[in-house]
Structures are given as C-alpha cells and as structure tokens.
Coordinates of C-alpha atoms in Angstrom, one line a residue:
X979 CA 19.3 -22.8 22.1
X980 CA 16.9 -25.0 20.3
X981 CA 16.5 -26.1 17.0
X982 CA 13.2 -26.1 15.6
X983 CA 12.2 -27.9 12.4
X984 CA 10.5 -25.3 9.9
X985 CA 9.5 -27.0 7.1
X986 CA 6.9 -25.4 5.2
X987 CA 3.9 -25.5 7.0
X988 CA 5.5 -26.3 10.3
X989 CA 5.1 -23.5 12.8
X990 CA 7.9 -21.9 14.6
X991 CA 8.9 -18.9 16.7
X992 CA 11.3 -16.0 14.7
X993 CA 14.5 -16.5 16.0
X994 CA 15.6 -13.6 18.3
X995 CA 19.4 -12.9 19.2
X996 CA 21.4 -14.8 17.0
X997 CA 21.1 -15.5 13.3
X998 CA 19.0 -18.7 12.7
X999 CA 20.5 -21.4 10.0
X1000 CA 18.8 -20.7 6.5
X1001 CA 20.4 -17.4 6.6
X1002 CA 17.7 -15.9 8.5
X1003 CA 18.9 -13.2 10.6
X1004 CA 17.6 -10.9 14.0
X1005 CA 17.8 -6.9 12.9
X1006 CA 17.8 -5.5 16.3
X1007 CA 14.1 -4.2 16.3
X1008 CA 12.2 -3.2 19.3
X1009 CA 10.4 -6.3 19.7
X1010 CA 6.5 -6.9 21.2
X1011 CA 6.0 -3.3 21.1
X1012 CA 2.6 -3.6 19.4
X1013 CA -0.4 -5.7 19.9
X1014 CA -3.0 -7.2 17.6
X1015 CA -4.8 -3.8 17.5
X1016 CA -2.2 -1.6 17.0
X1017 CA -0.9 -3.8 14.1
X1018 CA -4.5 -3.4 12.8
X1019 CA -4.3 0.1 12.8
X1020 CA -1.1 0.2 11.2
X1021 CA -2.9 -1.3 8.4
X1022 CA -5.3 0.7 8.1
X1023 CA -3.2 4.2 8.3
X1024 CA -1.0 2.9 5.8
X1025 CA -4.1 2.3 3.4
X1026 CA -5.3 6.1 4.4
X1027 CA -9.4 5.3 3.5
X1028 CA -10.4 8.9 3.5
X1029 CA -7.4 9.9 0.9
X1030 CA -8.0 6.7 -1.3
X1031 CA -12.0 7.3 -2.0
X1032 CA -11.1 11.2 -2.3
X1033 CA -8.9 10.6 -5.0
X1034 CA -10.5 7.4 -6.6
X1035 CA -14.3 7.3 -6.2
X1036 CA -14.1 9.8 -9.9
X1037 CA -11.9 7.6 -11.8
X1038 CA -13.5 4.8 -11.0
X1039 CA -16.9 6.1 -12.1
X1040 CA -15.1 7.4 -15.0
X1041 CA -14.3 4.0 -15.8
X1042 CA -16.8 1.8 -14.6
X1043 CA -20.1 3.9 -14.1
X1044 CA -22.6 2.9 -12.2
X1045 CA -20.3 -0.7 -11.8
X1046 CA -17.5 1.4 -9.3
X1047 CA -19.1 -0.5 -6.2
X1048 CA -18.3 -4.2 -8.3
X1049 CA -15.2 -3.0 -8.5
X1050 CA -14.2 -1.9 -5.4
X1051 CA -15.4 -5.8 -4.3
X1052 CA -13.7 -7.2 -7.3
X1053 CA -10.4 -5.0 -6.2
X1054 CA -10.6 -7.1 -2.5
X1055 CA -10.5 -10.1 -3.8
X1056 CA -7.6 -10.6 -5.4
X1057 CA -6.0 -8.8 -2.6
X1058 CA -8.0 -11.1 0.2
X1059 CA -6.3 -14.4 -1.5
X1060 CA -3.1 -12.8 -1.2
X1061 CA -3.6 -11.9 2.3
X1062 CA -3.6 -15.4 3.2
X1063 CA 0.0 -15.8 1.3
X1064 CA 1.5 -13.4 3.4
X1065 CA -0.1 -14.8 6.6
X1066 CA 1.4 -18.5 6.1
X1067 CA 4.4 -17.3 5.1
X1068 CA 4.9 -14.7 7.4
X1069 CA 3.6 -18.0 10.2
X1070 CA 6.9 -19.7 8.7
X1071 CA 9.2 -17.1 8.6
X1072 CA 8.5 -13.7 10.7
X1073 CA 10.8 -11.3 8.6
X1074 CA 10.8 -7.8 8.4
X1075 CA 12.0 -8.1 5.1
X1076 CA 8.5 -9.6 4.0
X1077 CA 8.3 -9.9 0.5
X1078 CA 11.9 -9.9 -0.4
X1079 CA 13.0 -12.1 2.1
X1080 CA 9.9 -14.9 1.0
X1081 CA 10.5 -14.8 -2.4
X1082 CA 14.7 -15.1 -2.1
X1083 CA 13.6 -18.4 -0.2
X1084 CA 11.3 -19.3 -3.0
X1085 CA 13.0 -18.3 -6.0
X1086 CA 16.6 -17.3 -5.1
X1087 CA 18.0 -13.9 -4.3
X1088 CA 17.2 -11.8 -8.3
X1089 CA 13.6 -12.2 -7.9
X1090 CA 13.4 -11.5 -4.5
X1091 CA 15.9 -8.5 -5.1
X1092 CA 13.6 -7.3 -7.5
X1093 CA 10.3 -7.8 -5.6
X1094 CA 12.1 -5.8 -2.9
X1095 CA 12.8 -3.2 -5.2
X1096 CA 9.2 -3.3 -6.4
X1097 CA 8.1 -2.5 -2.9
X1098 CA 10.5 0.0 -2.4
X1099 CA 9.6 1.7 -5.5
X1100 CA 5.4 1.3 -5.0
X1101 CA 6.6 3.0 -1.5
X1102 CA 8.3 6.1 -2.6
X1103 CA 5.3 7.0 -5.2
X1104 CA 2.9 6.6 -2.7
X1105 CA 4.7 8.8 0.2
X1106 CA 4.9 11.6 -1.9
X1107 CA 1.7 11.7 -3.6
X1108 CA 0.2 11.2 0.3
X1109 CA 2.5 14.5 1.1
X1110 CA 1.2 16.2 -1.9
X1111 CA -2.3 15.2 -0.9
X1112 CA -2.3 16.4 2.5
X1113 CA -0.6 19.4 2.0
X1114 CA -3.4 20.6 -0.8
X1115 CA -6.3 19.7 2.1
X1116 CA -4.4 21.9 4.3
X1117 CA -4.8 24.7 2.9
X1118 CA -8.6 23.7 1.8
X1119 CA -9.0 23.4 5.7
X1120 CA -7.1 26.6 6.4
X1121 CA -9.5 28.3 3.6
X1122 CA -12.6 26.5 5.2
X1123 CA -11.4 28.0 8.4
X1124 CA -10.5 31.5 7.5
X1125 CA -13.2 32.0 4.7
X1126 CA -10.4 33.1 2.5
X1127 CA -10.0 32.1 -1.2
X1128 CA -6.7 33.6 -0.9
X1129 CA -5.5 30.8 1.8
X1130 CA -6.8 28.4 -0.3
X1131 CA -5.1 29.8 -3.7
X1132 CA -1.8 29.1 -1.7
X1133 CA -1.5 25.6 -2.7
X1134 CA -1.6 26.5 -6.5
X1135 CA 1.8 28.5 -5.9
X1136 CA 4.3 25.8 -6.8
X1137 CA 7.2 27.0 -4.1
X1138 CA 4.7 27.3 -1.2
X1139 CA 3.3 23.4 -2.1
X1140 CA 6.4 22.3 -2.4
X1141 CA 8.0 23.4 0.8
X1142 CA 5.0 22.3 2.4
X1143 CA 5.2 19.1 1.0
X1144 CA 9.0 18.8 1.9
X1145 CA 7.9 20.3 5.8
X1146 CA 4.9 17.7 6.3
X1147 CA 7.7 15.0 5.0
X1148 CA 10.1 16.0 7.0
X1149 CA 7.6 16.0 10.0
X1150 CA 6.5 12.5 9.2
X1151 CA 10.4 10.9 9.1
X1152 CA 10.9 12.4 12.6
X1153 CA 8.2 10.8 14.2
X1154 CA 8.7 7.8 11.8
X1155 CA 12.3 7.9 13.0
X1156 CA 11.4 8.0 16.9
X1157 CA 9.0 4.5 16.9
X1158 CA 5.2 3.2 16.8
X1159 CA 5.0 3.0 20.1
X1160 CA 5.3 6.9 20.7
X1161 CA 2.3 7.5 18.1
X1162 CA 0.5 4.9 18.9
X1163 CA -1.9 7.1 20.5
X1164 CA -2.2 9.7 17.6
X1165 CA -2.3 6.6 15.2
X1166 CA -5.8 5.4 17.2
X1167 CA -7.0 8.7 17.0
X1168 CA -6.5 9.5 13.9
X1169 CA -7.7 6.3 12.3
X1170 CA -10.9 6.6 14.8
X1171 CA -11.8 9.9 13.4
X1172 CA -11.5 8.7 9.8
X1173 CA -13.9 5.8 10.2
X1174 CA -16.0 7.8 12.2
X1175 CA -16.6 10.8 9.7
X1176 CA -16.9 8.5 6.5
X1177 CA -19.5 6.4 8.5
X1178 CA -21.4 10.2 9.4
X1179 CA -20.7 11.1 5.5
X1180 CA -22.3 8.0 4.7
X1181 CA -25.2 8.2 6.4
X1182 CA -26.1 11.7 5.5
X1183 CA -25.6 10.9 2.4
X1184 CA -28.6 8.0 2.2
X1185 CA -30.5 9.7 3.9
X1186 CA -30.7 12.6 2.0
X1187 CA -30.4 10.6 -1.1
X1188 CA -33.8 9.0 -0.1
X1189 CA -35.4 11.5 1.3
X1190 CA -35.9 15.4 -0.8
X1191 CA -33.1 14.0 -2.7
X1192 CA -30.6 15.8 -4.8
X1193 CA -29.5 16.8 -8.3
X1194 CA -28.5 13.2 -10.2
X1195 CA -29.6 11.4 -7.1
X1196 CA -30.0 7.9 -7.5
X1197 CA -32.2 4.7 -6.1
X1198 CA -30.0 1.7 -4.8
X1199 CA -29.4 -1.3 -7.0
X1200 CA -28.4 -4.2 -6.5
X1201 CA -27.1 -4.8 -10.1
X1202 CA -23.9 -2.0 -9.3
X1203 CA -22.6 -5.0 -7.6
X1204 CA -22.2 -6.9 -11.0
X1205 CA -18.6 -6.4 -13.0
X1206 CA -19.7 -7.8 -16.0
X1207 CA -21.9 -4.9 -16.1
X1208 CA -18.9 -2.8 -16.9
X1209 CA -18.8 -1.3 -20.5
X1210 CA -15.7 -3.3 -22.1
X1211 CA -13.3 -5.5 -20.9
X1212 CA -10.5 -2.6 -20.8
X1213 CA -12.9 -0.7 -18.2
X1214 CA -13.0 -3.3 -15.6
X1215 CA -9.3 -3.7 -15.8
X1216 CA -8.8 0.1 -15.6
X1217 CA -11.7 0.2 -12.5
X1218 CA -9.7 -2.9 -11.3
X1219 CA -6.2 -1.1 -11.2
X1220 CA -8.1 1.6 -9.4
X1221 CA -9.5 -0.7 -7.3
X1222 CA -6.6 -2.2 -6.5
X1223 CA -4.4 0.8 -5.4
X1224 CA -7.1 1.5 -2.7
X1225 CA -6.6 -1.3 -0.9
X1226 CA -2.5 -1.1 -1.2
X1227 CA -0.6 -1.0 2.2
X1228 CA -2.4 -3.6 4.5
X1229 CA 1.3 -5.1 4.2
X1230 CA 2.8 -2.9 6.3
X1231 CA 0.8 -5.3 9.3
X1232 CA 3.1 -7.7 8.3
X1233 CA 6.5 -5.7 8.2
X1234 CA 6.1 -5.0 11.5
X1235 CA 6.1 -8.4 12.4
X1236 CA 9.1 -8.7 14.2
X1237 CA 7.8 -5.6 16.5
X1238 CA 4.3 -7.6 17.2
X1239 CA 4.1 -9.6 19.7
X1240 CA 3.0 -13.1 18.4
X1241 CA 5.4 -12.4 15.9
X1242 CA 4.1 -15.6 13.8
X1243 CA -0.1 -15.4 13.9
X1244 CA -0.5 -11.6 15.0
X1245 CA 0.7 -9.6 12.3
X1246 CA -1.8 -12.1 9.8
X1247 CA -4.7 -11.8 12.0
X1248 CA -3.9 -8.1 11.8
X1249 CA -3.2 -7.8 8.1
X1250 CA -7.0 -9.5 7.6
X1251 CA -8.6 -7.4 10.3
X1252 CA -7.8 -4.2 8.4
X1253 CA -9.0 -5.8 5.2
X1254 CA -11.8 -6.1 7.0
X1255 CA -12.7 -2.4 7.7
X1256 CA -11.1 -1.4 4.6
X1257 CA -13.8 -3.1 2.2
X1258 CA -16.8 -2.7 4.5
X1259 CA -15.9 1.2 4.5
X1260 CA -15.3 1.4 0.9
X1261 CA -18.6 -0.5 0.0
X1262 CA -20.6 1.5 2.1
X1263 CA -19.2 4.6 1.0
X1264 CA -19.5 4.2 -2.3
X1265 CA -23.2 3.2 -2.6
X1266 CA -24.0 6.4 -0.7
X1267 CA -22.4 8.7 -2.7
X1268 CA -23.7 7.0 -5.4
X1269 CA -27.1 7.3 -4.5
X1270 CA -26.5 10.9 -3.8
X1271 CA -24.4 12.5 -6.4
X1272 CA -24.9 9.7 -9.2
X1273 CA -22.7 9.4 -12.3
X1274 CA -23.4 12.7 -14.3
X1275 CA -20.9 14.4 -15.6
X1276 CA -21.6 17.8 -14.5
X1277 CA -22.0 19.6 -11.4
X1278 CA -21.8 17.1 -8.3
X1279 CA -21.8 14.1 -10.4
X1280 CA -19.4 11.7 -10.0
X1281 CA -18.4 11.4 -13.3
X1282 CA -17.6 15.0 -13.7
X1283 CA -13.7 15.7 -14.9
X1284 CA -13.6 19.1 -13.7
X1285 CA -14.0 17.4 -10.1
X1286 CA -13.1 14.0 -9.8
X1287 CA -9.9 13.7 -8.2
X1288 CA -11.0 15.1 -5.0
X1289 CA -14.7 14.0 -4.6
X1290 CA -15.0 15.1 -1.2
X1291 CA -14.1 18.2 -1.1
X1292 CA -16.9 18.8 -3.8
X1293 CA -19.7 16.9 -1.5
X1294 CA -18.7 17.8 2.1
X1295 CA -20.7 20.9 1.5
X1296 CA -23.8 19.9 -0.1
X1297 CA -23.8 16.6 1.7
X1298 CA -23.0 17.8 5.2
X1299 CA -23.6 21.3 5.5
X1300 CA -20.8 24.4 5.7
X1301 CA -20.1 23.2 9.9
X1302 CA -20.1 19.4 9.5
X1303 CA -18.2 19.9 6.0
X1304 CA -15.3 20.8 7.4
X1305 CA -14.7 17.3 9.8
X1306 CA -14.7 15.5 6.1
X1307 CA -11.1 17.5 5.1
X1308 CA -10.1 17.2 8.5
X1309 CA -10.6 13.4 7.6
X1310 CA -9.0 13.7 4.6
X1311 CA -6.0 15.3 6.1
X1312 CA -5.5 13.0 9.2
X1313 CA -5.8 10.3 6.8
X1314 CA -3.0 11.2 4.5
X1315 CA -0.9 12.5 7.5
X1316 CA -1.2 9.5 9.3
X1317 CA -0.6 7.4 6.2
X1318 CA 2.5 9.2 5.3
X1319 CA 3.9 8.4 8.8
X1320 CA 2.9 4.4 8.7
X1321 CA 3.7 4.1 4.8
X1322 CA 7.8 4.5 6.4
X1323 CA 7.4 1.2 8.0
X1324 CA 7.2 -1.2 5.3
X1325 CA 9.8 0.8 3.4
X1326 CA 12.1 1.2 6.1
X1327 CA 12.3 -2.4 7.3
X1328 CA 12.4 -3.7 3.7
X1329 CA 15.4 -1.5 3.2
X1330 CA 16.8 -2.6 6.7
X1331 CA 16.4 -6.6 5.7
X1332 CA 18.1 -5.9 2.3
X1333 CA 21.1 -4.7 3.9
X1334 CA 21.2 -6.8 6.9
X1335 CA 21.3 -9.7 3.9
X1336 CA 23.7 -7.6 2.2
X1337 CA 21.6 -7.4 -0.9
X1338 CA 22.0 -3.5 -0.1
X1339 CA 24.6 -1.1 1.5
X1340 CA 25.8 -2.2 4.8
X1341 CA 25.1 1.5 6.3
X1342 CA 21.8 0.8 6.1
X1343 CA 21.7 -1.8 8.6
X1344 CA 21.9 1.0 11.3
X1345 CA 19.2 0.2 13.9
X1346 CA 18.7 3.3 16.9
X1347 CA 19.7 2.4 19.7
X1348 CA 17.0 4.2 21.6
X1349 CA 14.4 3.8 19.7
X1350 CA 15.2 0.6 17.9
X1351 CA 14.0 1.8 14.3
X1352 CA 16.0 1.1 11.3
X1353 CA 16.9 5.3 11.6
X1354 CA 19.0 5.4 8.2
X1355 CA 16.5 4.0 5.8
X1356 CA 13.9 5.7 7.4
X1357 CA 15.9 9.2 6.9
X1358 CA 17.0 8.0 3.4
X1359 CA 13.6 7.2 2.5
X1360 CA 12.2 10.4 3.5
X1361 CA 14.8 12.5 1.9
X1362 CA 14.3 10.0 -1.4
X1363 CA 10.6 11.1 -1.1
X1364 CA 10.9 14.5 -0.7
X1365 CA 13.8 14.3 -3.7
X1366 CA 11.6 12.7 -6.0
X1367 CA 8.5 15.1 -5.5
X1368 CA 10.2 18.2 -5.7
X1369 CA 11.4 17.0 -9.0
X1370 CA 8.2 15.5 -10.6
X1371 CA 6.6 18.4 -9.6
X1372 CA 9.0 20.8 -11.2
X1373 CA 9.6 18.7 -14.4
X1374 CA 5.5 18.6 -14.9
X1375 CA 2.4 17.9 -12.9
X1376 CA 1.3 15.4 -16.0
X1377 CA 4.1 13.2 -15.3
X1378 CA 3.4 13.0 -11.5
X1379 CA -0.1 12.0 -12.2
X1380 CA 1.7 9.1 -14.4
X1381 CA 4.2 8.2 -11.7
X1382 CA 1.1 7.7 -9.6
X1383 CA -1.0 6.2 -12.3
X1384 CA 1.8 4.1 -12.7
X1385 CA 2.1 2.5 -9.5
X1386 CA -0.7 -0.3 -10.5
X1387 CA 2.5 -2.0 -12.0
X1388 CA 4.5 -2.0 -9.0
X1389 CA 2.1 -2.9 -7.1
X1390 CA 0.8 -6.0 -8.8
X1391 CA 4.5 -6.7 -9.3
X1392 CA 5.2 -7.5 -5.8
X1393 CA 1.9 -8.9 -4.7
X1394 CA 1.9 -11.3 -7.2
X1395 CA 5.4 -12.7 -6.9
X1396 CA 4.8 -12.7 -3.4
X1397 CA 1.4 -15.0 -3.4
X1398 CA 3.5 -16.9 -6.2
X1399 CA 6.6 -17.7 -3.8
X1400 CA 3.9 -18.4 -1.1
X1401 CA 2.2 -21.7 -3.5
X1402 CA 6.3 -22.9 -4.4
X1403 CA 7.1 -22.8 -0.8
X1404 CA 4.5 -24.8 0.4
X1405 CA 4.4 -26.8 -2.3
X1406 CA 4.8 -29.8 -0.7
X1407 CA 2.4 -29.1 2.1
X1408 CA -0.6 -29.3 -1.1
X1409 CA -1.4 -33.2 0.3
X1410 CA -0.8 -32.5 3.6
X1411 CA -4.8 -31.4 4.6
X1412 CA -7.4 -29.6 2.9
X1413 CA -6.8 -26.6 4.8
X1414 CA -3.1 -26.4 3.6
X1415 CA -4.0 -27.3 0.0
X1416 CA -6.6 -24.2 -0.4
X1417 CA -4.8 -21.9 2.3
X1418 CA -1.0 -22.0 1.0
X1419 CA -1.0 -23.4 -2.4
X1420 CA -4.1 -22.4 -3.9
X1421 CA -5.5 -19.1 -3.0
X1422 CA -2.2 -17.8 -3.2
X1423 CA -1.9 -19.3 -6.8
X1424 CA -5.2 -17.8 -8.0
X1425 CA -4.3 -14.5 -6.2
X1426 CA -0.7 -14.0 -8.2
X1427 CA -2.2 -14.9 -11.6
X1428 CA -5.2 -12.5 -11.4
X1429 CA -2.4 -10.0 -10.3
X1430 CA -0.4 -11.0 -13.0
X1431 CA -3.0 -10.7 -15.5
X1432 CA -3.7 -7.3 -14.6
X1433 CA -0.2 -6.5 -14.5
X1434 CA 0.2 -7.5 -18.1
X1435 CA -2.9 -5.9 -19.3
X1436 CA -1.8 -3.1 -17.8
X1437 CA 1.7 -3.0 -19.6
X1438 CA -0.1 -2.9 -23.1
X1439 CA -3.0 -0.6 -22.0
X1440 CA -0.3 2.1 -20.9
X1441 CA 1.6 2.1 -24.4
X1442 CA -1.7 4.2 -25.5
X1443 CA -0.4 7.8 -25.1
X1444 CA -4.4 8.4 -24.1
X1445 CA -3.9 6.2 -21.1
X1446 CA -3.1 8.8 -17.9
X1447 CA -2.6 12.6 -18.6
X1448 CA -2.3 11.7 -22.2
X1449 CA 1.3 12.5 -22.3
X1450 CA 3.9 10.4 -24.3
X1451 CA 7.2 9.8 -25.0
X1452 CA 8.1 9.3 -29.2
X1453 CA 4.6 7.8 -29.1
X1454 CA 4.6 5.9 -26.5
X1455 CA 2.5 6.5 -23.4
X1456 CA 4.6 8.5 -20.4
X1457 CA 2.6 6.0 -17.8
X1458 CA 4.2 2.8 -19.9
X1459 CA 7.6 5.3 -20.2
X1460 CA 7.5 5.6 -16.2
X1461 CA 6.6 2.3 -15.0
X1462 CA 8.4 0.2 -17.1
X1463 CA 11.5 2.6 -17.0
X1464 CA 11.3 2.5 -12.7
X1465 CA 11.4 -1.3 -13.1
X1466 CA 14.2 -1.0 -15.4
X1467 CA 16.2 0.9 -12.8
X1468 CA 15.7 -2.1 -10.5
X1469 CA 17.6 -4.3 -12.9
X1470 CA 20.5 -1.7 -13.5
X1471 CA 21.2 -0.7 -9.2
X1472 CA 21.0 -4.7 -8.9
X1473 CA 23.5 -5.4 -11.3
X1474 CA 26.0 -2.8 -9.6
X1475 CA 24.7 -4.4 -6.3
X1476 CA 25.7 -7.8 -7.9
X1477 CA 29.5 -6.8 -8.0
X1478 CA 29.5 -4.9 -5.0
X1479 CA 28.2 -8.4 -2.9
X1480 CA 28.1 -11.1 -4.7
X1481 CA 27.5 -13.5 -1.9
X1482 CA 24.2 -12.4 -1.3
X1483 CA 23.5 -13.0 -5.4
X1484 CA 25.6 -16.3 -5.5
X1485 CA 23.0 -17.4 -2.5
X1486 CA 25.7 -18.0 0.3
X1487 CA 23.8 -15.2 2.7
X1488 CA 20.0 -15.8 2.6
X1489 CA 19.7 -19.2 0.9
X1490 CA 17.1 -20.9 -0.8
X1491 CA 16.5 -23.6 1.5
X1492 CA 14.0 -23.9 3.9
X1493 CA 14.9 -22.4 7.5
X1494 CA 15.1 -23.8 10.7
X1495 CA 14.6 -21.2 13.3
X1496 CA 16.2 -20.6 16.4
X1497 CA 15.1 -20.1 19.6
X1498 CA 15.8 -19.1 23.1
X1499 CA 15.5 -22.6 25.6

C-alpha cells in the first residue's frame, strides 16, 4: 500500500479496501458503477425540476411578484458557491458520508453529527412530500386519461392517498434497494422527458404569449431580473427560501461518490453540471409562464391562491391544448417518481457512513452483498418515510404543509455548515494560489453566511403564526414549532447516541485531523 499525503488541498485517490489513517474508512460500495453523466442525472432526478416549479412558481409569485425570475437566480447563487465547497472537499476526501463526514474533520464529531442529522432530516421531508406529490398527479393523469372526475376525486379520499403514497414508497425503496446501475436507464429517460416537455411548455408558452396572447399575459422585462425590486425585505427572504428549496438535492452527485468512477473530480463536475440545467430550466420556465399567465390573482394567474401550489396542472390545458396537456403531468409524475427513487441515495449513504463511524447503530452498516447498496438504511428510510406521512397526514394536512415549509431550515442548516467546514479546512491553503484562496476559502465562506443569514431570518419570520398554513402552537407559529422542534430531536437521539459510543464523540473513530489516504500500489 501507499501512503499519500492529503493535506488540504493536496489531491488524492479514496482509499479502497482498508481503512485509511484519519479514520477514514471503505463501506463496501459498488464502486465505478456510474460515470460523469449518470452522476449528472442523479442530480438532476434528485432535484425533480418538473415537481419543484409545479409546486413553487405560486408561492414565489405570491411573494415576490413580478421579481420570482430574480429570485430563482438569487436562489443559485448561494447554492453555486457552495457547490464549489463540496467539490474541493469531496477532491480531498471522497466520502459517502459527505456532509457529516467534512464537517467531523472540520469541527469534531457534534457538529458533524448534527449536520448529518440535518441531512437526514431535510431527506425524510422531502421523500414523502415527493410521494404525496406524485401520487395526487396520478390520479390527475388517470382522470386526464379516463375523462372521469370520479378518478380524479380519488386522491381527496384520505385512505386511498395514503396507501398510494405508502405503494409508490414502497416501490421506490425496492428499486432503491437493488442499485443505480439497474435504473440507470429509466433514470435517462425519465429525466430526458422532463427537460424535454418543460422546454415544449416553454416554448408554447412565449409564443402564444406574444402572439393572440392571453388573459393577464405579459411583455418580457428585463427588470424581473432585479431583487431589489421585491416589495420588502421579508419577501425576498421568503422568495429566497423558496428559491432555495428548488434547487435542494444536487448533493446527492456527491454521495455517490464512492460509486463514481473518478471518485475525487467526477462527482463535482457532476454536482455543477446539474446546476447547470437546473437554473437554465428554471429561468426559462419562469419568464414564459410569466409572460403568459402573469401575476393576477384570479383565474390563470399566477398569483392566484385557489391554484398556486400546482401551477401546471392549471396551464397544461390552456397553454398546450387537451392532447399535449397531458405529457406536462406525465412530466410532473416522472419527475417526482424518479426523484423519490434518487432522493434514497444521499439518505442512505449518510446513514451508512454514520454507522460505519459508529456515530449510529452498527446494524446499519449492512451493505448487500449483491447489489452493494447500504440495503438497511435504505429499507429503514423508506419505512421512516412512509411512517412519518401517514402520520402528518392523519394528524392534519396544515402541519404537513409546515413540515414542508419547514425544510428551508434544514436545509440551509447543512449547506451552510458544510461550505463553513469547507473555508476551516482549507484554511491554510488561503496563500497557497489565487485559485485556492477564492475556490476553498472564500466562495465557501460567502456561501455559508448568506445560508446562515437566511437560516436565521427564517427562525424569527416562522414565530408569526401567519407564516405557513397559519397554524400555531400557544402563539407561536407551527412552521417555527416543527423546525426547530426536528432540530431539537437531533440533539436528544445524539445524546443517547453519546453514551451508547462514545468513541466516536470522544474523536478516537473519525478524528479531526487531516487524512492521509490509502491506496492500492
């Protein structure tokens, strides 16, 4: 074996086999069973395009107005400079762990516990609102299909959407549970025909905008591109959160890194090339329904309550036509199906490296032996998700809608510590060349304190029993009662995973100091 020297900003192969000094250890992954384009599409899936405008274009407008294409660019940003964390980092140390595993070697094993848990968390939400999403399209594409109102009224009856819900779940953790490489296929295709649509839906869009027109129609501007446009300062933070959940899941390009081949550079040229798509489709998409529905509150309008939490299935008709309609929910239900597939990886392998470093269980360190996937987390996390819909469901749909609406927090949680760990680590790499100063250091520093920021804002704007639903709790807002309680858990499971393995917490397993990795001669 060799011994490579890995100090920050010196590049090195992820050890393979046995465990690498630093505490760094091999999980038993099915390694280089993806390329750069399949990682790509990974990100993508995970992101689900089609669901995210569906179910955000309205409460963006909402908040923003005409400003909602500003802050779908003001939303990348942030998340573009954090990008670039993830990639050196993930250059220096090729974990599956990711997040929790770069911030235990920045900051010691409670922070990185707790950014793990963040992730974890952010994960969970996320699955089951993508199963809830997908199952309510279903049956809007059954409808579409069978011209029945009756099909359609199905979703509305509680027990048939949840055991839907817990079907398409239970669907998704098999073929989670069996590999990438044996949906690699349906990933392609499914992706493909999301891009494809929204770039139809687009253009249909313009061009009718431009030509007869339509009701609220609008002529382009160039000055919806500016965010200091927006109303108040607590709009663009709300259009930010927004904003901000759209483009969450890129990540999971990165915690398949130790399935990538290149382990070190691929999954980051990966991670960026979905960024990539992600923002040019969002931009696009959202001038052109602007300029076709507009930002009235009635009718098509995208500022309309009554409709805008599913956008396009109020414009597939009038922008496409009855025949071509129906490709846009076939869009939107590919897109959260294929999501809710991909959106297993980064929970799964998270949950895998936790254990592995003992921070978690051992029994979750079970890796297939056929198919090389971390089978019990993955099972675990799908019976979690279909646990904790079936509940929030039950209990009321208005705290669902906070659980999501609460996710900004977890979500800026993670990112943010993750881009800070990224500037500590390579701290001392700020002299070394321009390129390492703006790259490592300070990109990732301006990307965790806008996080941050937001994150904080956040905290105090969700006390407002307005903010969400509208729900509280003794006053205070249920979205501040949910996110700040799910964080709270964190801390309790990790103090009865401090006396469970305290070697892992006392720093002896995965330690704080810089690794050299290990590999084969």
């Amino acid at each position: 074996m060799v011994q490579l020297d890995n100090r920050p900003g010196a590049g090195a192969d992820v050890a393979t086999g046995s465990d690498a000094p630093g505490g760094v250890r091999s999980k038993g992954l099915n390694s280089n069973s993806i390329g750069l384009l399949g990682n790509a599409v990974i990100g993508v899936s995970t992101v689900a395009p089609v669901y995210c405008l569906t179910t955000t274009l309205g409460t963006t407008v909402a908040a923003v107005g005409l400003q909602m294409p500003a802050l779908f660019l003001a939303g990348f940003l942030p998340m573009l400079l954090v990008a670039f964390a993830y990639r050196e980092l993930n250059k220096a140390i090729p974990d599956s762990g990711t997040s929790f595993t770069w911030t235990v070697k920045a900051f010691g094993p409670k922070i990185g516990w707790m950014c793990g848990w963040g992730l974890v968390i952010a994960t969970i939400i996320v699955l089951s609102n993508l199963a809830g999403v997908a199952t309510e399209y279903l049956y809007l594409l059954l409808g579409e299909i069978t011209r029945s109102d009756s099909v359609t009224a199905l979703n509305d009856n509680k027990l048939v959407h949840v055991v839907t819900c817990l079907a398409l779940i239970a669907i998704a953790t098999m073929i989670s549970y069996r590999g990438m490489t044996a949906t690699k296929g349906v990933q392609y295709a499914l992706v493909g025909l999301q891009l494809v649509v929204l770039g139809l839906f687009g253009v249909m869009a313009i061009v009718k905008a431009t030509g007869h027109g339509a009701a609220g129609s609008l002529h382009f501007s160039w000055s919806w591109f500016n965010p200091f446009a927006a109303s108040s300062f607590t709009a663009f933070v709300a259009g930010l959160s927004l904003s901000l959940f759209m483009y969450w899941g890129w990540d999971a390009s990165l915690s398949a890194n130790e399935e990538t081949g290149g382990s070190e550079k691929t999954p980051g040229r990966a991670a960026m090339l979905a960024m990539v798509v992600l923002v040019g489709s969002y931009l696009f998409t959202a001038v052109a329904v602007q300029m076709y529905a507009g930002v009235g509150t009635t009718g098509t309008g995208l500022g309309n309550p009554e409709t805008s939490s599913n956008v396009l299935a109020v414009l597939a008709g009038p922008v496409m036509g009855p025949a071509l309609g129906v490709l846009l929910f076939v869009a939107v239900l590919s897109s959260a199906s294929a999501s809710l597939q991909t959106t297993f990886i980064p929970v799964s392998r998270t949950v895998l490296a936790m254990s592995v470093y003992e921070a978690l269980p051992s029994s979750f360190t079970e890796v297939n032996e056929r198919y090389k996937t971390p089978g019990r987390a993955i099972i675990t996390a799908g019976v979690g998700t279909g646990a904790f819909y079936t509940v929030m469901t039950m209990v009321s749909s208005h705290v669902l809608a906070d659980t999501i609406a609460a996710l900004t927090l977890m979500i800026c949680f993670y990112y943010s510590l993750t881009a800070f760990a990224c500037a500590w680590y390579f701290r001392g790499d700020f002299r070394n060349s321009v390129r390492d100063a703006v790259l490592k250091v300070v990109f990732p520093l301006i990307g965790g304190l806008t996080l941050a920021a937001i994150f904080s804002k956040s905290l105090v704007d969700m006390i407002d029993p307005s903010y969400g639903s509208g729900s509280s709790v003794f006053g205070v807002g249920s979205v501040f009662v949910v996110g700040a309680g799910l964080l709270a858990l964190g801390l309790v499971v990790m103090a009865v995973m401090t006396r469970r393995s305290p070697a892992f917490f006392r720093g002896e397993v995965l330690t704080r100091e810089t690794p050299a990795l290990v590999i084969p001669d």
